CSV table of C-alpha atoms and ligand atoms in Angstrom, one decimal:
chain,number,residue,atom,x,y,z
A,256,UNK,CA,-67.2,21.3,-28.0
A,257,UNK,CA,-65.0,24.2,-29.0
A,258,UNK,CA,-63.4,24.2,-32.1
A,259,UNK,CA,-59.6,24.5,-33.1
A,260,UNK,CA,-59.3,28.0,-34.7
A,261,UNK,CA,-56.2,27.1,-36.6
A,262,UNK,CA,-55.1,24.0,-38.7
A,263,UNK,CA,-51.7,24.4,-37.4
A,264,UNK,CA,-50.2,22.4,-34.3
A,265,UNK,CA,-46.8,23.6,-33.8
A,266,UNK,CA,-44.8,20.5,-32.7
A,267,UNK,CA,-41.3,22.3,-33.7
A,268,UNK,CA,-38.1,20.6,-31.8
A,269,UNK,CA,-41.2,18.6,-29.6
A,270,UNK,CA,-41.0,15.1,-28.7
A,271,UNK,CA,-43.9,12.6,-30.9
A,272,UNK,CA,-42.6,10.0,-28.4
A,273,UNK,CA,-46.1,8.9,-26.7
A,274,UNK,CA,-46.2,8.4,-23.0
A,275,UNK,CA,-48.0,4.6,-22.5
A,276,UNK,CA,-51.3,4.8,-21.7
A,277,UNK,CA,-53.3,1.5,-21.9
A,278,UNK,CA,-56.4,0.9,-21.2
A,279,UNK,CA,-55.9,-1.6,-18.0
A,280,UNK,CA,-57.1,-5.0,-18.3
A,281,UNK,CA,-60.2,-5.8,-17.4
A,282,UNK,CA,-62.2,-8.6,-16.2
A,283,UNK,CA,-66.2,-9.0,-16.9
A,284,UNK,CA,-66.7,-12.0,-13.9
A,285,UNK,CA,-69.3,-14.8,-15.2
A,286,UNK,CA,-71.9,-13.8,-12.3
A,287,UNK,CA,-72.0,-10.4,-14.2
A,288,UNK,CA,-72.4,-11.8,-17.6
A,289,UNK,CA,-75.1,-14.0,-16.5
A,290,UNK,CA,-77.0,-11.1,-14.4
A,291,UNK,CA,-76.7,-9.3,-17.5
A,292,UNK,CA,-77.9,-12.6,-19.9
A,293,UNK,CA,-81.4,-12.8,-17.5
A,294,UNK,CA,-81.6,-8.8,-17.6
A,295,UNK,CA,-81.6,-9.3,-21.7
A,296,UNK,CA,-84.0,-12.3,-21.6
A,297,UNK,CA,-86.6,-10.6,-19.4
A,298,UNK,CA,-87.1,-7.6,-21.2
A,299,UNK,CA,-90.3,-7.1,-24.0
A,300,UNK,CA,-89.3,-8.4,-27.7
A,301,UNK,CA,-87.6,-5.6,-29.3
A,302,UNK,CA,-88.8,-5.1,-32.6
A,303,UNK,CA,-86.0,-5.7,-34.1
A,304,UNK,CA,-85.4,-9.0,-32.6
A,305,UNK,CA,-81.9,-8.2,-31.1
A,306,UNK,CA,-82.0,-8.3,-27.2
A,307,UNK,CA,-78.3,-7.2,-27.0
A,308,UNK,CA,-75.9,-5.1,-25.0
A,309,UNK,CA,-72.3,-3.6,-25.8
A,310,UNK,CA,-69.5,-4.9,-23.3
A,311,UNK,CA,-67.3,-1.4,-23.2
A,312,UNK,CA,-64.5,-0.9,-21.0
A,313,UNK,CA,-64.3,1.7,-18.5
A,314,UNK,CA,-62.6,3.8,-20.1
A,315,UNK,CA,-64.2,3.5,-23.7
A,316,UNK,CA,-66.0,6.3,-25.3
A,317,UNK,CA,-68.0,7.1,-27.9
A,318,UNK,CA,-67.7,7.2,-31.1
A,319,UNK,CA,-66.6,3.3,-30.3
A,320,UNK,CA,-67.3,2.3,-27.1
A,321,UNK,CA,-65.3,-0.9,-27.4
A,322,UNK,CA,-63.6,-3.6,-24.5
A,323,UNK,CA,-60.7,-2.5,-26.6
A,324,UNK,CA,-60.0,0.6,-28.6
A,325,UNK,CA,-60.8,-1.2,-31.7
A,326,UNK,CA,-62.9,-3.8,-31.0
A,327,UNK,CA,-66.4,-3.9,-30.2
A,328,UNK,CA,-67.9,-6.8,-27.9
A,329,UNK,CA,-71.8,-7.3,-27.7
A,330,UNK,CA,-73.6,-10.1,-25.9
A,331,UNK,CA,-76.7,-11.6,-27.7
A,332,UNK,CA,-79.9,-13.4,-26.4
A,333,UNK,CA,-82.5,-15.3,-28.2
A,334,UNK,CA,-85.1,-16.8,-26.3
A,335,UNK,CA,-86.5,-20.3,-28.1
A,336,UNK,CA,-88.6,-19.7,-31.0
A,337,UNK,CA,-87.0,-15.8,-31.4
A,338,UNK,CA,-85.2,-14.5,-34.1
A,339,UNK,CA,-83.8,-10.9,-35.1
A,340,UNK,CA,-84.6,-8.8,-38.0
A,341,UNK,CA,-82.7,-9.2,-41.3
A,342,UNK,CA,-79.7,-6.9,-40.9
A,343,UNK,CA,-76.1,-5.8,-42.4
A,344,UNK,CA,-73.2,-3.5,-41.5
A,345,UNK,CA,-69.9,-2.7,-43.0
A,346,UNK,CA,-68.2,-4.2,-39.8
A,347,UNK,CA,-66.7,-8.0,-40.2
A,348,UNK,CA,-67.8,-10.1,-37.1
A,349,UNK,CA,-66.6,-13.1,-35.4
A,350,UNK,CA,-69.2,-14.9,-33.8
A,351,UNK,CA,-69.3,-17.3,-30.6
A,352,UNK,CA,-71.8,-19.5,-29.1
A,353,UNK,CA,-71.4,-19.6,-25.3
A,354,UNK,CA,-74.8,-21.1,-24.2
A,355,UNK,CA,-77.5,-23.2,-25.9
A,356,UNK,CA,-77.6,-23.1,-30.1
A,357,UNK,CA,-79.6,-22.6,-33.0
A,358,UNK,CA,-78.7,-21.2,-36.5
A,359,UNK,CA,-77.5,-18.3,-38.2
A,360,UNK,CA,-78.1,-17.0,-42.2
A,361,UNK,CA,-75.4,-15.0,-43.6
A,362,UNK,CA,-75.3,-14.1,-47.0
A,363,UNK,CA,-77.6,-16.8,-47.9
A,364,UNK,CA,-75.8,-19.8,-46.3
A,365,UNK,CA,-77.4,-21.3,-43.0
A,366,UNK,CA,-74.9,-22.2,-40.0
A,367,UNK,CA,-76.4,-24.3,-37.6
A,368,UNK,CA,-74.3,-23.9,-34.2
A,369,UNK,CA,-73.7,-25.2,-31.0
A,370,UNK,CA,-72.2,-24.1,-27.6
A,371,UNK,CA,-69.1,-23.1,-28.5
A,372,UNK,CA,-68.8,-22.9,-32.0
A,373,UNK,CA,-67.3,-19.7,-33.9
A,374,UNK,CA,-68.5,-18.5,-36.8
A,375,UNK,CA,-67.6,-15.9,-38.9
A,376,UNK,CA,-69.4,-12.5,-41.2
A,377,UNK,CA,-68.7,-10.5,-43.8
A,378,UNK,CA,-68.7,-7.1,-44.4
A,379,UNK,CA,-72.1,-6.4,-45.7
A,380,UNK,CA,-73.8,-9.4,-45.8
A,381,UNK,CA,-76.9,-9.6,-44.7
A,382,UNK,CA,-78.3,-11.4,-41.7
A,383,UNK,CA,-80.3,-12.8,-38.8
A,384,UNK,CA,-80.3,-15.0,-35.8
A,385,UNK,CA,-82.8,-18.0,-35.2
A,386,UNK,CA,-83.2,-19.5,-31.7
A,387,UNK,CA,-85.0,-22.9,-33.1
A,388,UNK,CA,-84.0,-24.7,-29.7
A,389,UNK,CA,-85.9,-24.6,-26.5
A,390,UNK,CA,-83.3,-23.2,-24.2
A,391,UNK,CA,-81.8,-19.4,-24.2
A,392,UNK,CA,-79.2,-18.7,-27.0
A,393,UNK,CA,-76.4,-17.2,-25.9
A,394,UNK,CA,-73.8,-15.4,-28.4
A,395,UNK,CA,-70.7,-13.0,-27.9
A,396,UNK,CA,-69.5,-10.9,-30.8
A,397,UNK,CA,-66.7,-9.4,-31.3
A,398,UNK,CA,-66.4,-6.7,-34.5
A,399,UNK,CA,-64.6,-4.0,-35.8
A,400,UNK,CA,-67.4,-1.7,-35.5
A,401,UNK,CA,-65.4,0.4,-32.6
A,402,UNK,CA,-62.8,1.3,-35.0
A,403,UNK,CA,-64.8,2.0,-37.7
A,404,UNK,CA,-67.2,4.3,-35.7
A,405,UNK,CA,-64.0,6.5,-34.5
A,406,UNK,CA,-63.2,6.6,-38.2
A,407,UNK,CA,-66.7,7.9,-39.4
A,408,UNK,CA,-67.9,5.1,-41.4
A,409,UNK,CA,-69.5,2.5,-39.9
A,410,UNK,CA,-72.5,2.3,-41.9
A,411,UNK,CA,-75.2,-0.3,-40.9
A,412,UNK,CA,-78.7,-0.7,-42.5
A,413,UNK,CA,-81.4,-2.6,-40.5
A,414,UNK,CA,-83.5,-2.9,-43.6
A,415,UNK,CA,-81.5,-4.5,-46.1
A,416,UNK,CA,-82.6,-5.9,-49.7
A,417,UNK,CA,-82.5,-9.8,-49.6
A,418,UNK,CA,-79.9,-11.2,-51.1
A,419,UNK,CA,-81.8,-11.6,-54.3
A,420,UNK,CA,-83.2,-8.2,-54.8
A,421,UNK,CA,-79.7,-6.8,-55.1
A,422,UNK,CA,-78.3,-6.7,-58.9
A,423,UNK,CA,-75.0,-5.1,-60.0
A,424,UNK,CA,-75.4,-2.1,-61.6
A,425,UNK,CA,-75.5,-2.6,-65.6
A,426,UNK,CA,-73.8,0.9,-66.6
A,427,UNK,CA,-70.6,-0.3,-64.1
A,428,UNK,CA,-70.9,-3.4,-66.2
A,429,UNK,CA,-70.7,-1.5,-69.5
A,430,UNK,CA,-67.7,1.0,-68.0
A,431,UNK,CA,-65.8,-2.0,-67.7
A,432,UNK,CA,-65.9,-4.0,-70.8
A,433,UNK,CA,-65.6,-0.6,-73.1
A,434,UNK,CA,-62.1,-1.0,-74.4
A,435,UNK,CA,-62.3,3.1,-74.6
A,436,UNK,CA,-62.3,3.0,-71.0
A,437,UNK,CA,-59.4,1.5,-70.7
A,438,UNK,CA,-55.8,3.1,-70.1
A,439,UNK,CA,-53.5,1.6,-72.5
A,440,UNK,CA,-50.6,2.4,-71.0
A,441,UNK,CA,-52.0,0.0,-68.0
A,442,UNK,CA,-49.9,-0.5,-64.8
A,443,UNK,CA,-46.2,-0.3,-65.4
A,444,UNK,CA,-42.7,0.5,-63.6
A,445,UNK,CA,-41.6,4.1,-63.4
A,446,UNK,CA,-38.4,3.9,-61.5
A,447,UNK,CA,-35.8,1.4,-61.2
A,448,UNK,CA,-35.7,0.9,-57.8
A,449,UNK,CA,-39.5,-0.1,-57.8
A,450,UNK,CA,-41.6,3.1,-57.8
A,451,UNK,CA,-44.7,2.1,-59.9
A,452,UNK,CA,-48.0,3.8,-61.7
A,453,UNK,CA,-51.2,2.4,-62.2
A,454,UNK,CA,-54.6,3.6,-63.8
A,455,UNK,CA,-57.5,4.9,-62.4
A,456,UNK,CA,-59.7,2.1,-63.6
A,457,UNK,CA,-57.5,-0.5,-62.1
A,458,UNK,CA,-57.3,1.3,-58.8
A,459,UNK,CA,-61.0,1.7,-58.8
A,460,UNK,CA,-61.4,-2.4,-59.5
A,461,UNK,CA,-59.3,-3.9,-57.3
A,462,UNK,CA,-58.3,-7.5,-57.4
A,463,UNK,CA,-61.7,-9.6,-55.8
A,464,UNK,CA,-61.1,-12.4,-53.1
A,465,UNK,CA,-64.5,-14.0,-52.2
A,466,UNK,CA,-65.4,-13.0,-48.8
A,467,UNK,CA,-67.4,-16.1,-47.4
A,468,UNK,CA,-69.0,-17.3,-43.3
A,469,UNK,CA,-67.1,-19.9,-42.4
A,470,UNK,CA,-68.0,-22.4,-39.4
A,471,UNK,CA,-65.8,-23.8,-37.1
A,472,UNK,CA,-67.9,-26.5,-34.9
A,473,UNK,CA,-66.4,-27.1,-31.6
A,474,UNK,CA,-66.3,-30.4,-31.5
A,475,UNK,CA,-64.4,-30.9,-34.4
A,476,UNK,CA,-61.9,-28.1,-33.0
A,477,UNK,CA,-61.7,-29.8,-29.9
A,478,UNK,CA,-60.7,-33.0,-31.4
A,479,UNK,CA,-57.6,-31.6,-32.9
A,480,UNK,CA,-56.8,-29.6,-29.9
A,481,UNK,CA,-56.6,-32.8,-27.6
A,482,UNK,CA,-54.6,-34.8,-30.6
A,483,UNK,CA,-52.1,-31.8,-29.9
A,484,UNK,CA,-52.3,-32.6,-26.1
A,485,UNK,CA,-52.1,-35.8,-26.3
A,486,UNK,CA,-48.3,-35.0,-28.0
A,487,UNK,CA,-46.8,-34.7,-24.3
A,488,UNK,CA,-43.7,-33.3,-23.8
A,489,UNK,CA,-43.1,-34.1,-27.8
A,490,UNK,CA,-44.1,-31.0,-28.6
A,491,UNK,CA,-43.1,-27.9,-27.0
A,492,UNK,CA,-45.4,-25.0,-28.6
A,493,UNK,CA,-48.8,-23.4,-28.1
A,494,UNK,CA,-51.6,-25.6,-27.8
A,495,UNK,CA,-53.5,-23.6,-30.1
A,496,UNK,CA,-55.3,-23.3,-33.4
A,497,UNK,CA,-56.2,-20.4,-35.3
A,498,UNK,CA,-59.5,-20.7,-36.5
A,499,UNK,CA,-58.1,-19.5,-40.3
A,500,UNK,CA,-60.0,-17.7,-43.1
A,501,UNK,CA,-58.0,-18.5,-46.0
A,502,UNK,CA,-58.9,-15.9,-47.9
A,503,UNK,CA,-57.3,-13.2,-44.8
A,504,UNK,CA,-54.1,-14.8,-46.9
A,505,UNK,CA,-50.5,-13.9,-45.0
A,506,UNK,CA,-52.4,-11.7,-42.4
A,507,UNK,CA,-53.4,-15.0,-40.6
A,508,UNK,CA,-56.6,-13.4,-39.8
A,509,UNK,CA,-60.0,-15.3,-39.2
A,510,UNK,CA,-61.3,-12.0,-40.3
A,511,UNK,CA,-59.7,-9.5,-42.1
A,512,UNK,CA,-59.0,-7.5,-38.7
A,513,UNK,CA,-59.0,-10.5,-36.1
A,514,UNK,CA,-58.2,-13.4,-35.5
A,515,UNK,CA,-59.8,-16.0,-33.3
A,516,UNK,CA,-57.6,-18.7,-31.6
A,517,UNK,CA,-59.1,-21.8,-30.0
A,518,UNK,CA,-56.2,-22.7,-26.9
A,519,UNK,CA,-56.1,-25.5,-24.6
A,520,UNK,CA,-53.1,-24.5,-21.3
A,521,UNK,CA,-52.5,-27.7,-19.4
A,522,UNK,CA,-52.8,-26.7,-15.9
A,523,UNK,CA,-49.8,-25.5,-14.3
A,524,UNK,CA,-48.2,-23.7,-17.6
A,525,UNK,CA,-47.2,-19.9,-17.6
A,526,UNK,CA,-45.9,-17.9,-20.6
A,527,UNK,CA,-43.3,-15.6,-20.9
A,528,UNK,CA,-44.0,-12.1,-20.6
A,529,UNK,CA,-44.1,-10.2,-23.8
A,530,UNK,CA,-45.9,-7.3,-25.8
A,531,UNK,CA,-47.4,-6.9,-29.2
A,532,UNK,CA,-49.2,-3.8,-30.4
A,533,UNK,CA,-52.4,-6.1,-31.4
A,534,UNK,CA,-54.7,-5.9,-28.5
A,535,UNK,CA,-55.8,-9.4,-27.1
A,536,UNK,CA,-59.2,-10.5,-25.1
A,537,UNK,CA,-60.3,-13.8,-24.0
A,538,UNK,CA,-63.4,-15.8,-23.1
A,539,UNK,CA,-62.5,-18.5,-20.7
A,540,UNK,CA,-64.4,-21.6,-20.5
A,541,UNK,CA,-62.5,-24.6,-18.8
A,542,UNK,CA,-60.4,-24.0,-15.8
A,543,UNK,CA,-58.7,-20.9,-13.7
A,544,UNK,CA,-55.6,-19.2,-13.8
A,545,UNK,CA,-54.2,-15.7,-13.7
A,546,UNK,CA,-52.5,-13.3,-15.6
A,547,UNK,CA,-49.7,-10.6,-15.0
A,548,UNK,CA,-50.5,-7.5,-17.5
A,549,UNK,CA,-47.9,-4.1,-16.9
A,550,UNK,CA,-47.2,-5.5,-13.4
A,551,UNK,CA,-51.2,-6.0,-12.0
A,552,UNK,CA,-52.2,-9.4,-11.2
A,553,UNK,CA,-55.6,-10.5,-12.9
A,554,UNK,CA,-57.4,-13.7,-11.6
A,555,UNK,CA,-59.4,-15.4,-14.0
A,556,UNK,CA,-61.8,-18.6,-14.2
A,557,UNK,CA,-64.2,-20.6,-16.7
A,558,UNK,CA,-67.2,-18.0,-17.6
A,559,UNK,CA,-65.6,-14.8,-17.3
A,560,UNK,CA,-64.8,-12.3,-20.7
A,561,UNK,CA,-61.5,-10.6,-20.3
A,562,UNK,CA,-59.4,-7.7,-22.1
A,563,UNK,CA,-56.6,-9.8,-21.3
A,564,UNK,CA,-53.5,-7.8,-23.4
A,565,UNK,CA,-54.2,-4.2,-24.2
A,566,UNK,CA,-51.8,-3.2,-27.2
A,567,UNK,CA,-48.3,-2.8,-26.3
A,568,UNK,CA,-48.9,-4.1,-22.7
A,569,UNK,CA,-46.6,-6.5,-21.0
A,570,UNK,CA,-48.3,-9.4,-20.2
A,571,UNK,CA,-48.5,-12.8,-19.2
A,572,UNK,CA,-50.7,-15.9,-18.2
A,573,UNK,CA,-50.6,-18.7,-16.2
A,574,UNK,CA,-52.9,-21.9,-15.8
A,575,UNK,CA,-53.4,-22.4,-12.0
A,576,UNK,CA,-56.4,-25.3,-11.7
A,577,UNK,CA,-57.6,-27.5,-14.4
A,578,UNK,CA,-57.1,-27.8,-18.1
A,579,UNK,CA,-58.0,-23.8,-19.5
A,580,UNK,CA,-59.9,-23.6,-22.3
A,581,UNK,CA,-60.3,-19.7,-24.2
A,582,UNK,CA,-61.1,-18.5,-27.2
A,583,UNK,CA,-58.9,-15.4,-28.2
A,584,UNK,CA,-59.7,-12.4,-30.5
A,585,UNK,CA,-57.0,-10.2,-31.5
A,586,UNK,CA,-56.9,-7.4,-34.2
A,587,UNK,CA,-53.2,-8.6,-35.4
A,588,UNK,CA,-54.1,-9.5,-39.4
A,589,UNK,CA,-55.1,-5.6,-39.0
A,590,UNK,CA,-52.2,-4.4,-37.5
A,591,UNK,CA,-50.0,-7.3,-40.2
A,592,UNK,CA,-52.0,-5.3,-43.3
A,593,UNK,CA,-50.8,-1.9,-41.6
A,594,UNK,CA,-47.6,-2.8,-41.4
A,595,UNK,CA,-47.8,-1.7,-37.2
A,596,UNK,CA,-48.0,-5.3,-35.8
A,597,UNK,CA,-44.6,-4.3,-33.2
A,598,UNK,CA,-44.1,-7.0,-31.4
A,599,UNK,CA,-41.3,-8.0,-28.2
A,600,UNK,CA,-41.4,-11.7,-27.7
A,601,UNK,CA,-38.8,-11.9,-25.3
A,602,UNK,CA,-38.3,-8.6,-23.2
A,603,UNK,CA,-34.5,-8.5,-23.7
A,604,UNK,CA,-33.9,-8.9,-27.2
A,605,UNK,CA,-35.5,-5.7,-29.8
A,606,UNK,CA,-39.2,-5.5,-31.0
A,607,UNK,CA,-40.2,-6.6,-35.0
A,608,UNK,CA,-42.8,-5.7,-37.0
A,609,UNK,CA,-44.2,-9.2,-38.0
A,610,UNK,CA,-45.1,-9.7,-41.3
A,611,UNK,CA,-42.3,-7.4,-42.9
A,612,UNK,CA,-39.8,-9.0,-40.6
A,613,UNK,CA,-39.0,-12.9,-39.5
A,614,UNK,CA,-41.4,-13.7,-36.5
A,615,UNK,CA,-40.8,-16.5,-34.0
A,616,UNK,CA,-40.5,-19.8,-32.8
A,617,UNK,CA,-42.4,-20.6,-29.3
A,618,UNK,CA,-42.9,-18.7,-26.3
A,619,UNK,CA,-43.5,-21.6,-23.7
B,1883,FE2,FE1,-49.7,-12.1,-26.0
């Protein structure tokens, strides 16, 4: 690749207005998932224990190589008795069952799952995958490793310490208790219309929240899905449930990037067409139905993996045949924390920024 010879772009009196260009939607059709799922389970043990494949879109490149720009899909097998190497990564993952079971240990904690059950990582903890069951185990999961490999730090490690071995440094420990190191002026006001200053040492040790996996069995989901259902025409919303990570706080996140939304769409229901700068993908697993994204028309059934709502893309879905099922990952507690979450819920009125502006009521 040829370098830039100077730092300088001139953009004088130009335009920063971006023409759209989103990657299209895209389908991955069950057949090709499961070709792919056999192709995984056929091949030798790896020796790391992870039979597993990226799913990139088209036009995805590396450093990335995500279904979206900033979110990486990968599709896991275990065959019965297998398990994969002890390993962590400073991506957060959400993790979903879509055939057969077994557990997982993150960070310590075991999670025992089931078809359909979504579970979620932290950043750095380390773990593995057992396939204790006697059928294939099938996982999807979706991380932020894309964006982090386009920003040059995605650091993984597939020989971690145990969880044990790992001790915090004492000199940090000193550093922080010696009053001498301490600013005594500490973090105060500067101006009065809210410009602040605060310390190094406070910037360097910020405010802890407890990162923990968190397991969200299906069944139990389901239960409160079809209690939302069973609400009829009383309720007009989304049948939907975040699966929530309380500790994401007002980005609504299940992660600190994504969410993951469990939704039920009574057959014969279609939304409203609308945009949001988050980018959106589903798994369908009950039903059929089609989608309308920047004018293409996208069919859809049980099985198949789909970008469903690149960023900024007008889109929407309809339930043709049967009750639809999906699970939905978006990076919007991301795009809340950057303060870019735009979003047009009805096409005639002006876009918000959610989370520093009111959001809305229902699009159904
Ligand atoms: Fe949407």
């Amino acid at each position: 690749m040829t370098e830039r010879e100077s730092p300088f772009i001139d953009r004088t009196g130009k335009s920063l207005e971006r023409p759209q260009d989103q990657w299209p939607p895209y389908v991955i059709p069950k057949e090709a998932i499961d070709l792919e799922i056999e192709r995984l389970a056929d091949l030798p043990a790896p020796n790391n224990g992870r039979r597993e494949s990226f799913i990139a879109h088209p036009r995805a490149k590396e450093p990335g190589l995500g279904l979206a720009p900033g979110i990486r899909v990968s599709l896991s097998v275990l065959k019965p008795g297998e398990r994969t190497k002890s390993f962590r990564h400073t991506a957060t993952e959400v993790n979903f069952c879509i055939q057969g079971g077994g557990y997982t240990e993150v960070g310590g904690k075991r999670i025992d799952f089931k078809q359909y059950d979504v579970w979620n990582h932290p950043s750095y903890h380390v773990y593995s995958h057992v396939n204790d069951t006697d059928e294939l185990q099938v996982r999807l999961c979706y991380s932020d490793a894309a964006l982090l490999e386009m920003m040059g730090i995605y650091i993984a490690d597939e020989d971690p310490p145990s969880v044990k071995e790992e001790e915090r440094d004492y000199a940090d420990e000193k550093n922080r208790t010696d009053p001498r190191a301490k600013n005594p002026f500490g973090t105060f006001q500067l101006t009065d219309d809210g410009a602040w200053l605060m310390p190094y040492e406070t910037l360097i040790n910020p405010e802890t929240v407890e990162s923990k996996a968190h397991h969200w069995p299906w069944e139990q989901v389901k239960e409160h899905l079809d209690k939302l259902s069973a609400l009829g025409k009383d309720y007009v919303g989304r049948r939907l449930y975040l699966l929530y990570n309380p500790m994401t706080g007002r980005t609504n996140g299940t992660t600190p990037n994504f969410f993951a939304t469990m939704t039920c769409r009574p057959e014969g229901i279609v939304d409203r067409p609308h945009r949001h700068t988050s980018a959106a993908m589903n798994y369908y697993f009950s039903g059929r139905g089609q989608s309308t994204v920047e004018g293409e028309i996208v069919e859809w059934k049980a099985g198949d993996l789909m970008l469903s709502a690149p960023g900024w893309a007008i889109h929407n879905h309809a339930a043709k045949e049967g009750t639809v099922y999906e699970l939905t990952i978006q990076d919007q507690p991301l795009n809340i924390a950057m303060e870019s979450l735009l979003w047009q819920e009805d096409l005639k009125l002006p876009a918000a920024i959610l989370g520093s502006e009111a959001g809305f009521g229902t699009n159904r």
